[in-house]
Coordinates of C-alpha atoms and ligand atoms in Angstrom, one line a residue:
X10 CA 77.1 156.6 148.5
X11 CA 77.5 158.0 152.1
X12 CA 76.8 161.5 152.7
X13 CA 79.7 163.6 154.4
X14 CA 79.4 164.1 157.3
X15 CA 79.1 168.2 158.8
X16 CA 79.8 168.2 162.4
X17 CA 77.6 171.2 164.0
X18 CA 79.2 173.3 166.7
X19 CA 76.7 174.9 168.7
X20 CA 78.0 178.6 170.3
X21 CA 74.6 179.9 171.7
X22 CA 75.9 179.7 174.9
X23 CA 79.0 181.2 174.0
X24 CA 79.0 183.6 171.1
X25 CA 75.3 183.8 171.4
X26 CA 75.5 184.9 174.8
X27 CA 78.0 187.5 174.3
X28 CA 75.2 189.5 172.2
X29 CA 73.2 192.4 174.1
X30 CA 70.2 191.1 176.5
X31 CA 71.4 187.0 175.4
X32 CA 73.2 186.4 179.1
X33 CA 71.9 183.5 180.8
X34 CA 72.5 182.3 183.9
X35 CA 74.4 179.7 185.0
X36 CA 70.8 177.7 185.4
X37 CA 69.7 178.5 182.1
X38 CA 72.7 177.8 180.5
X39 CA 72.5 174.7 181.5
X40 CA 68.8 174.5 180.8
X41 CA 69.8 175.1 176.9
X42 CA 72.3 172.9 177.0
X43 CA 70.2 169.8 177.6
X44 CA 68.2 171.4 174.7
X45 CA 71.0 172.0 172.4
X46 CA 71.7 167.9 173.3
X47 CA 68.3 166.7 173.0
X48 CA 68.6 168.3 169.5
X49 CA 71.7 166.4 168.4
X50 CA 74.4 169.2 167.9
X51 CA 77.8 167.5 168.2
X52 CA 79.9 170.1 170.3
X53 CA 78.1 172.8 172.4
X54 CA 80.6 175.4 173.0
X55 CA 79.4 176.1 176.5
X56 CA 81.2 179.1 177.4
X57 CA 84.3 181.3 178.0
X58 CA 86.1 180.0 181.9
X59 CA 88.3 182.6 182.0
X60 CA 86.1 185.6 181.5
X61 CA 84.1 185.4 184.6
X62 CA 83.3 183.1 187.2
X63 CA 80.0 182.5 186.2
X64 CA 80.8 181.1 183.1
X65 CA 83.5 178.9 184.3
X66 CA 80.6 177.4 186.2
X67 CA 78.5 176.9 183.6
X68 CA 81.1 175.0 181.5
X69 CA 81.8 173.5 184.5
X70 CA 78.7 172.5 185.1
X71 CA 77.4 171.7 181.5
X72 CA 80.7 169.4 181.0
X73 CA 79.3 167.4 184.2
X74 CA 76.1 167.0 182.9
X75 CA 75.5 167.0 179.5
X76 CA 77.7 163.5 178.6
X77 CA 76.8 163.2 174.9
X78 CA 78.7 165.8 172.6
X79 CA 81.6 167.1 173.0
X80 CA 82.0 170.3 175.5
X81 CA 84.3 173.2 174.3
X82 CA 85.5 175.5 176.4
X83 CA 87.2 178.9 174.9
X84 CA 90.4 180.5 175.7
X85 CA 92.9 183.2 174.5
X86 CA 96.4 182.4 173.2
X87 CA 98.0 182.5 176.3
X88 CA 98.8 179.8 178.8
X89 CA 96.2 181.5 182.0
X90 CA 93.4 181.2 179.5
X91 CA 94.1 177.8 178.5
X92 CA 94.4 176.6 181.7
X93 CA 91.5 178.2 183.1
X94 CA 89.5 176.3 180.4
X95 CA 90.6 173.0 181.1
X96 CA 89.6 173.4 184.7
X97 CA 86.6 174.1 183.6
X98 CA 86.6 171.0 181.3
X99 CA 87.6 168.4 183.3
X100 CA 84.4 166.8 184.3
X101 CA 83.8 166.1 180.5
X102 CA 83.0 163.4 178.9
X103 CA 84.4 164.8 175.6
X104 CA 86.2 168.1 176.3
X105 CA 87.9 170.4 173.6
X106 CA 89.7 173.3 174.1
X107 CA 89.3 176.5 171.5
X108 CA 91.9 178.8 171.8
X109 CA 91.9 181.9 169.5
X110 CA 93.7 184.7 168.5
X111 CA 93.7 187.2 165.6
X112 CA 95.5 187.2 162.4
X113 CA 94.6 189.8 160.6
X114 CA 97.4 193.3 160.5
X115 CA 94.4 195.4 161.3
X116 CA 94.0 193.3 164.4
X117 CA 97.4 192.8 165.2
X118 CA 98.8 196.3 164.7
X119 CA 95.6 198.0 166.8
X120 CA 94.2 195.8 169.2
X121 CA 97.1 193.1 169.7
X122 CA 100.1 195.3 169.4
X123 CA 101.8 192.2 167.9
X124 CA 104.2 191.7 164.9
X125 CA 103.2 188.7 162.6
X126 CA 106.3 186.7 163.8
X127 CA 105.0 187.5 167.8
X128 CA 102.1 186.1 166.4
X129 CA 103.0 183.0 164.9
X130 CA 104.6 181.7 168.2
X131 CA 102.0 183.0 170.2
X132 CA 99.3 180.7 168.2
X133 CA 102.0 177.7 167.6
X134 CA 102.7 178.1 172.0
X135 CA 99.4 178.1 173.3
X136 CA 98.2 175.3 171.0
X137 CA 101.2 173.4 171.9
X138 CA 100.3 174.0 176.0
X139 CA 96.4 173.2 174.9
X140 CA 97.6 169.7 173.8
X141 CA 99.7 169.0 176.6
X142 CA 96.2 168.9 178.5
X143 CA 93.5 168.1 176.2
X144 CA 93.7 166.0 172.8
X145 CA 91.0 167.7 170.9
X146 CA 91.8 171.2 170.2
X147 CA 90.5 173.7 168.8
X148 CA 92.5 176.9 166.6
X149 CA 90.8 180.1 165.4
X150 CA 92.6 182.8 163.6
X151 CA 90.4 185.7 164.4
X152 CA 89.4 188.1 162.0
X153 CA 90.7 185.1 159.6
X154 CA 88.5 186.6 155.9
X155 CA 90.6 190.2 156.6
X156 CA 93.9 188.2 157.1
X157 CA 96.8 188.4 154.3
X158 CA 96.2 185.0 153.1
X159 CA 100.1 184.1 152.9
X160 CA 100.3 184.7 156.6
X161 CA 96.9 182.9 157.2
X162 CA 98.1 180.0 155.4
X163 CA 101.5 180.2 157.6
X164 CA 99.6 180.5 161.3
X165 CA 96.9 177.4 160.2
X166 CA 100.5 175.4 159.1
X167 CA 101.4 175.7 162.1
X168 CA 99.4 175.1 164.9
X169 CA 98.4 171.8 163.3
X170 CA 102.2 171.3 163.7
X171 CA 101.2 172.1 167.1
X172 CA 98.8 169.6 167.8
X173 CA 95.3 171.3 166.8
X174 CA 92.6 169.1 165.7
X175 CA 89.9 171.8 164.1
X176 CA 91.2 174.7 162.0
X177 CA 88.3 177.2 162.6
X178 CA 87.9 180.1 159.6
X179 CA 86.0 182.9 161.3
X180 CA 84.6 185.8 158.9
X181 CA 84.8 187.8 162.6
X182 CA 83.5 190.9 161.2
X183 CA 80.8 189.2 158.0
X184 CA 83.0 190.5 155.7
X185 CA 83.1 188.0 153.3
X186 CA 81.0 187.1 150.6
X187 CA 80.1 183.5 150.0
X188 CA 82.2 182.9 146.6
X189 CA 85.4 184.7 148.7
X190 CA 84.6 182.9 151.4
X191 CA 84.3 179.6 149.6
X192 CA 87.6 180.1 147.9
X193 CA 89.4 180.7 150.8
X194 CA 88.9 177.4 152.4
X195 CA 89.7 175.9 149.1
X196 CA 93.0 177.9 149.4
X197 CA 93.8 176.3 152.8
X198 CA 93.0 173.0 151.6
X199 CA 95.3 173.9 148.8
X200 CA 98.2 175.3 150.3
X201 CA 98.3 174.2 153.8
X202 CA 100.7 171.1 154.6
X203 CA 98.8 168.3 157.1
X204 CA 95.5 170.2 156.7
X205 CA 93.8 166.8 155.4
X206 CA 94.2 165.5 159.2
X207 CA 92.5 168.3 160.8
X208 CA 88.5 169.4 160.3
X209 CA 88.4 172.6 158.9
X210 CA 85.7 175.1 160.5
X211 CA 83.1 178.0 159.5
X212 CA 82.1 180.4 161.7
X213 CA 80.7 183.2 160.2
X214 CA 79.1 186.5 161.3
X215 CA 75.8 188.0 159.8
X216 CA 76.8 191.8 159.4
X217 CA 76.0 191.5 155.9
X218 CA 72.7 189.3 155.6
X219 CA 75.1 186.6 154.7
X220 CA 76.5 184.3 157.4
X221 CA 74.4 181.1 156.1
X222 CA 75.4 181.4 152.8
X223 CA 79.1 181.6 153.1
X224 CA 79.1 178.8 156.0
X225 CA 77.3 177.0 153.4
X226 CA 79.8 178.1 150.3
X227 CA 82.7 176.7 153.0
X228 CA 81.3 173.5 153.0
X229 CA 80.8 173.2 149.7
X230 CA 84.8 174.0 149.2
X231 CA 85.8 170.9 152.1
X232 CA 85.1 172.5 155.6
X233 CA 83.3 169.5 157.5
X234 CA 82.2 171.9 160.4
X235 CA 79.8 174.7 160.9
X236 CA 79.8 176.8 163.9
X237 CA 76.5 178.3 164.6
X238 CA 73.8 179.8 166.8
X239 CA 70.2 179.0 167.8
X240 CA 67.8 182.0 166.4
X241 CA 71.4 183.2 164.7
X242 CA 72.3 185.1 168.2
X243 CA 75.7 186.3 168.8
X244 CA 78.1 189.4 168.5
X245 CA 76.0 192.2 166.7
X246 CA 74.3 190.9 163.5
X247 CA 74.6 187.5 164.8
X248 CA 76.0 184.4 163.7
X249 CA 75.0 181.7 161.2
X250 CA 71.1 180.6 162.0
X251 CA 71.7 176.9 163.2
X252 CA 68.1 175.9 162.2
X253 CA 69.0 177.6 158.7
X254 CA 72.1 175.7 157.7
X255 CA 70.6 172.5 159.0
X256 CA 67.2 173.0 157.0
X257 CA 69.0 174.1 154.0
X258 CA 71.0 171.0 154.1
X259 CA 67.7 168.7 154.6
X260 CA 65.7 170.7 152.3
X261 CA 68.1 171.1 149.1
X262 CA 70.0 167.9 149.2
X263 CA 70.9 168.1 145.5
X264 CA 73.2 171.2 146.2
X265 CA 73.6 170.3 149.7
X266 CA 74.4 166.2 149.9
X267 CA 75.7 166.8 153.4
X268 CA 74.4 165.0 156.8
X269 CA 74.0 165.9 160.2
X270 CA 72.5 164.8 163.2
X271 CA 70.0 167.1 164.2
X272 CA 67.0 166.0 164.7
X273 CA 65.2 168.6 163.4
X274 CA 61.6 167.6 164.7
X275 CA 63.4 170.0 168.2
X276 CA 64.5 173.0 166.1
X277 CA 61.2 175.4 167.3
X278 CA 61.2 173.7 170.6
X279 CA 65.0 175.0 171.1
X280 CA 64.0 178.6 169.3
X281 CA 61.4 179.1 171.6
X282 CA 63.4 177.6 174.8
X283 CA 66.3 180.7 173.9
X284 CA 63.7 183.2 173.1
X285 CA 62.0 182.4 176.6
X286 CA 65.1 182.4 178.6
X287 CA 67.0 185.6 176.7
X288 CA 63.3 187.0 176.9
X289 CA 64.5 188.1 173.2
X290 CA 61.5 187.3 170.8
X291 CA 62.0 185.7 167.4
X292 CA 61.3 187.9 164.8
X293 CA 57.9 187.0 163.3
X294 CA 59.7 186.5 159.9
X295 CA 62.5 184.2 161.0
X296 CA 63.3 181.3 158.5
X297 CA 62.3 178.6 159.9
X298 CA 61.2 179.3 163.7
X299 CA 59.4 182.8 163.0
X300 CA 55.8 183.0 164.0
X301 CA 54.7 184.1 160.1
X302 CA 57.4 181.3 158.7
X303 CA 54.6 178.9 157.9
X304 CA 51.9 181.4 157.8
X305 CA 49.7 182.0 154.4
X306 CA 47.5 185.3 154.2
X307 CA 47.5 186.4 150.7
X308 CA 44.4 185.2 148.7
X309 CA 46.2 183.3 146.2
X310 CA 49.0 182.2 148.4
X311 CA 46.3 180.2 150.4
X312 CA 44.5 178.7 147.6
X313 CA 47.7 177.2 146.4
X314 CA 47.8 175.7 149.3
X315 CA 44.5 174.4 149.6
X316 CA 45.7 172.9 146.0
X317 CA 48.3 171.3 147.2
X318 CA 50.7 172.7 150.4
X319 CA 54.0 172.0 147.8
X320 CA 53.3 175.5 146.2
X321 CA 54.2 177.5 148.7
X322 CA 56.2 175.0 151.3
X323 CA 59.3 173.8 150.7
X324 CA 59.2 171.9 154.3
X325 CA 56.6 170.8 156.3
X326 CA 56.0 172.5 159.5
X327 CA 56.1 168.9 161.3
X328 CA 60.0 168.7 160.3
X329 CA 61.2 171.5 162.1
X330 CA 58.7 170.7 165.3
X331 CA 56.1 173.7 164.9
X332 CA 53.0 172.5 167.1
X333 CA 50.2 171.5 165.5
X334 CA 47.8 174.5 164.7
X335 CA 44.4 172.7 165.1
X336 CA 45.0 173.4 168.7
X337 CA 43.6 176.4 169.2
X338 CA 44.5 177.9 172.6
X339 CA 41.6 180.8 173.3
X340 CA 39.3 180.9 176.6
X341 CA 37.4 177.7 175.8
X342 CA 41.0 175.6 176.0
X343 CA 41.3 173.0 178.7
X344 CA 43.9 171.7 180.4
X345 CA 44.4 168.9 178.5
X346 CA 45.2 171.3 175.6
X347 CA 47.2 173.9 177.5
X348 CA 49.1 171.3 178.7
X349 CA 50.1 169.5 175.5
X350 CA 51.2 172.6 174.1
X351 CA 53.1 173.4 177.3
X352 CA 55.2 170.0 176.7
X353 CA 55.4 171.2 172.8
X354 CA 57.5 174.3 173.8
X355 CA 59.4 172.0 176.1
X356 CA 57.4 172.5 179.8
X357 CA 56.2 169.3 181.7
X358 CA 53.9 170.4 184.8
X359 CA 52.7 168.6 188.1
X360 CA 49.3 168.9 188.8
X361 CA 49.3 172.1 191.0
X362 CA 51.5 174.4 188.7
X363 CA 49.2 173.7 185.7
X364 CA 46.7 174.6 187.2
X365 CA 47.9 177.7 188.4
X366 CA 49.6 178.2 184.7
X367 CA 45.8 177.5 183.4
X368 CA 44.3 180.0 185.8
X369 CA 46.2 183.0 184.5
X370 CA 46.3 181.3 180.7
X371 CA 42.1 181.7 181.2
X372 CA 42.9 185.6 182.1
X373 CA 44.8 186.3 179.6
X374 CA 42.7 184.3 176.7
X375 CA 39.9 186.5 177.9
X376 CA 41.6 189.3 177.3
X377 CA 43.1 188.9 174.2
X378 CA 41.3 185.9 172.6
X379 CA 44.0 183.9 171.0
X380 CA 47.2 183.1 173.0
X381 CA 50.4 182.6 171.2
X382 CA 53.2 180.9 171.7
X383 CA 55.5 183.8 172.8
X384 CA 53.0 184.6 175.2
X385 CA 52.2 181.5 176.7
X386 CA 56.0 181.2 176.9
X387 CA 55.9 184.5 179.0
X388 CA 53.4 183.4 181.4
X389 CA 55.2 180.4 182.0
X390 CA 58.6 182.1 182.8
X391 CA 56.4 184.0 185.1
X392 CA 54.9 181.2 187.1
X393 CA 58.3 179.5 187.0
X394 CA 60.0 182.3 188.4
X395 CA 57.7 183.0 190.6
X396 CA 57.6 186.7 189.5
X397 CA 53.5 187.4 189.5
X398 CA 51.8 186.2 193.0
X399 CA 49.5 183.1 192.5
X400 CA 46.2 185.6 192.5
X401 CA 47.6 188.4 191.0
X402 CA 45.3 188.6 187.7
X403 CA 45.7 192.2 187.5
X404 CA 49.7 191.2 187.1
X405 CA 48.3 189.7 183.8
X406 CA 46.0 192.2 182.9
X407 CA 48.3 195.1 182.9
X408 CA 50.9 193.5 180.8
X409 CA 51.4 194.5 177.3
X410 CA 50.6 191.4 175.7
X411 CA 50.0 192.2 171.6
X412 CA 46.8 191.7 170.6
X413 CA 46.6 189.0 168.7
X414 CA 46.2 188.7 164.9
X415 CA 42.9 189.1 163.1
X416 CA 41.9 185.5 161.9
X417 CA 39.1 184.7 159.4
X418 CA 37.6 180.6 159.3
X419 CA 39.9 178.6 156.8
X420 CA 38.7 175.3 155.7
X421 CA 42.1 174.0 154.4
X422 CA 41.6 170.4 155.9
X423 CA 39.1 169.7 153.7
X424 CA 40.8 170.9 150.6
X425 CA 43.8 169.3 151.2
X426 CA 41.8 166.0 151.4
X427 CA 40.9 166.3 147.9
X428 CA 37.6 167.1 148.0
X429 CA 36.5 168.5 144.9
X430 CA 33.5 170.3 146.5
X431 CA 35.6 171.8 149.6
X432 CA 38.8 172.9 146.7
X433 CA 35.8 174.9 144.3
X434 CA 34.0 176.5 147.7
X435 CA 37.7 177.8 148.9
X436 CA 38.2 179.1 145.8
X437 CA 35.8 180.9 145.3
X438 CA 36.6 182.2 148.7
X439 CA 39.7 183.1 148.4
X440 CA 40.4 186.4 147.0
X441 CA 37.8 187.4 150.1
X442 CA 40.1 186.3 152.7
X443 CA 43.2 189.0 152.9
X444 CA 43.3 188.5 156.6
X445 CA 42.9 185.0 156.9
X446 CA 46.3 183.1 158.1
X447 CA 47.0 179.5 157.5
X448 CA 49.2 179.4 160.0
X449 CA 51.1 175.9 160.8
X450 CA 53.1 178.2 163.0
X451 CA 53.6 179.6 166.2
X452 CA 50.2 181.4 166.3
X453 CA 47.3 179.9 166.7
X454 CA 44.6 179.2 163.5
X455 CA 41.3 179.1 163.7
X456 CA 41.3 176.2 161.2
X457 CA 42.5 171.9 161.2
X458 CA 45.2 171.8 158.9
X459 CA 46.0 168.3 156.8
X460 CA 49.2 167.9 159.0
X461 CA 48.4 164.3 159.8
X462 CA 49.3 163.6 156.5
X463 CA 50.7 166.6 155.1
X464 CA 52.8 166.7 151.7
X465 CA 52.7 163.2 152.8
X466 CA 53.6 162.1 149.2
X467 CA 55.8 164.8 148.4
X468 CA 58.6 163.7 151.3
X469 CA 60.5 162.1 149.2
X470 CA 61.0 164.9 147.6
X471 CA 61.4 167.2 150.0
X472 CA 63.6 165.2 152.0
X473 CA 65.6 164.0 148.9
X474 CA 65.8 160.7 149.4
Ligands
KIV11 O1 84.0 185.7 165.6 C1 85.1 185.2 166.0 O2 86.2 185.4 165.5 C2 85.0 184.4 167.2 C3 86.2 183.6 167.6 C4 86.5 183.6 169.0 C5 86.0 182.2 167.1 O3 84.0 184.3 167.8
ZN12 ZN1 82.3 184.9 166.6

């Protein structure tokens, strides 16, 4: 039977980009947003028009370009918002306006100044005027998880009356907890009349640690889209991780039978594409993109994995796009190697600028022995922007690049391959080798890891099919 299908709503460049040091420019917004649809998401929500005229350009601009998913544009309830959007919009292929407004008393009495009734007809006009422009339309009740559900169930009625398309549930504040959260949209699916023509929506915020895990309770209870973030950026905490939903999906199918169409083979290349443009660094322990997320140090934690990686992997590194780590990149890289990896994190080069990448990459290996990926990101940025002169070595010298991790000699390749001899010698290593990383990761290892054929036999399983 055909998995349903969870349509994944990209809001990097919207909700993302409202978080502290996320803006982009108009150029890099764009820049993602050819990411966001080499990776498959099926609406990238490319920015706010009405908020300033920089983002009105780049959902101008991104609608022009980017053909494939469907663009939206946000607006508030109220007919200069909605309009300002579609303006924006126009050029699309697919275009969707989101309007939004809160719901909840706390909202409404404070910030809005509304009564519920003002904002019933509020919602139910500016959805109306959003259809009269646009078919595919977009309602979110703000602040929807600290709503009076009643009322909730009364505003969602109506604006599919209206003419919206997506009912969108934001936990605005990560409120919720995943069971609550869960039983809400099986509330609205309940109680709300014409809510089987419309997709309903999670967009959940992390202020609690738990943003994946309700989006993922919502689907569970019917909602058939997840909004979501790249590196889980977006208004304090963040939002839902989009590279978490989408692995826990692919990675748990027996409590998850739900498709999508990310290909997740881009998922680091995009992580590392926002880290480099935000300038924002991953954290080293990020599920699924962090630098240490497919690193082994303890003793016993790598000689599992010289037994067989399914101890301590539940994915392959290959899935989610994390280079390969038999390329080392220290002082004795070449080109050829510096330039593969360079295409890895999503940089082609003509001749001349790699070699002037590869000049300062040979400073900076000498210095600190074993570039990573954030770094070589960094140096890139700064020969794209032009911000450190050609000869300026010194430039690279004085930056605070972290020294990189202490890394002892790891045979896991020949474990892996089943070697008797290689699995006994490792043992007997392995309690010695606290500081040794098997790292499939973003840093570099000193080591050839099996990935040619890693957990080859075990993707079945993995992948539940
Ligand atoms: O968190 C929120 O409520 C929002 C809405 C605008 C969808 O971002
Ligand atoms: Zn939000």
């Amino acid at each position: 039977m055909d998995r349903p299908r969870i349509t994944i709503f990209d809001t990097t460049l919207r909700d993302g980009e409202q978080s502290p040091g996320c803006s982009m420019n108009v150029q890099e917004k764009l820049r993602l947003a050819q990411q966001l649809d080499r990776l498959g998401v099926d609406v990238i929500e490319a920015g706010f028009p009405i908020a300033s005229d920089g983002d009105f350009d780049a959902v101008q601009r991104i609608a022009a370009s980017v053909r494939r998913p469907i663009i939206a544009g946000l607006a508030r309830a109220c007919t200069g918002d909605v309009d300002r959007a579609w303006q924006a919009l126009q050029g699309a292929a697919r275009p969707r306006i989101h309007v939004f407004l809160a719901t909840s008393d706390i909202h409404l009495k404070y910030k809005l100044r509304l009564t519920r009734e003002q904002c019933l007809e509020q919602a139910r006009n500016a959805v109306r005027h959003a259809k009269s422009l646009c078919a595919d339309v977009e309602f979110s009740p703000e602040d929807a998880t600290r709503t009076d559900v009643a009322f909730l169930c009364q505003v969602v009625e109506a604006v599919i009356a209206a003419g919206a398309t997506t009912v969108n549930i934001p936990d605005t504040v990560g409120y919720s907890m995943p069971e609550e959260y869960g039983q809400l949209i099986r509330t609205l699916r309940e109680k709300v009349a014409g809510i089987e023509r419309v997709t309903i929506s999670t967009h959940c915020h992390n202020d609690l640690g738990l943003a994946v895990a309700n989006s993922l309770a919502g689907v569970q209870q019917g909602a058939r889209q997840v909004e979501c973030t790249i590196n889980g950026i977006g208004e304090r905490a963040g939002n839902a991780s989009l590279e978490e939903i989408v692995m826990a999906m692919r990675v748990r199918p027996d409590r998850y039978p739900y498709e999508t169409t990310v290909a997740s083979e881009h998922l680091y290349q995009s992580s590392q594409m926002l880290a480099e443009i935000t300038r924002v660094p991953v954290q080293p322990n990020k599920a699924i993109t962090g630098r240490n997320a497919f690193a082994h140090e303890a003793g016993i934690h790598q000689d599992g994995m010289l037994k067989n990686p399914l101890t301590y992997e539940i994915m392959t590194p290959q899935s989610v796009g994390v280079p390969d780590s038999r390329l080392v990149l220290g002082k004795h890289s070449g080109r050829h190697a510096l330039a593969l990896r360079c295409e890895q994190l999503g940089h082609q080069f003509e001749r001349r600028e790699l070699d002037e990448v590869y000049r300062k990459f040979v400073v900076l290996a000498d210095r600190i022995k074993k570039v990573q990926d954030s770094h070589l990101l960094e140096l890139i940025h700064d020969v794209v922007s032009g911000t450190v002169s050609h000869s300026d070595a010194a430039g690279i010298q004085a930056r605070k690049f972290p020294p990189a991790t202490a890394t002892l000699p790891f045979p896991r390749a020949a474990a892996a391959g089943g070697n008797g001899n290689s699995n006994s010698n490792s043992n007997s290593n392995s309690n010695d080798s606290h500081s040794a990383h098997i790292s499939g990761s973003a840093g570099p290892a000193q080591v050839s890891m099996p990935f040619n054929d890693h957990h080859a036999e075990q993707e079945d399983y993995l992948w539940g099919v």
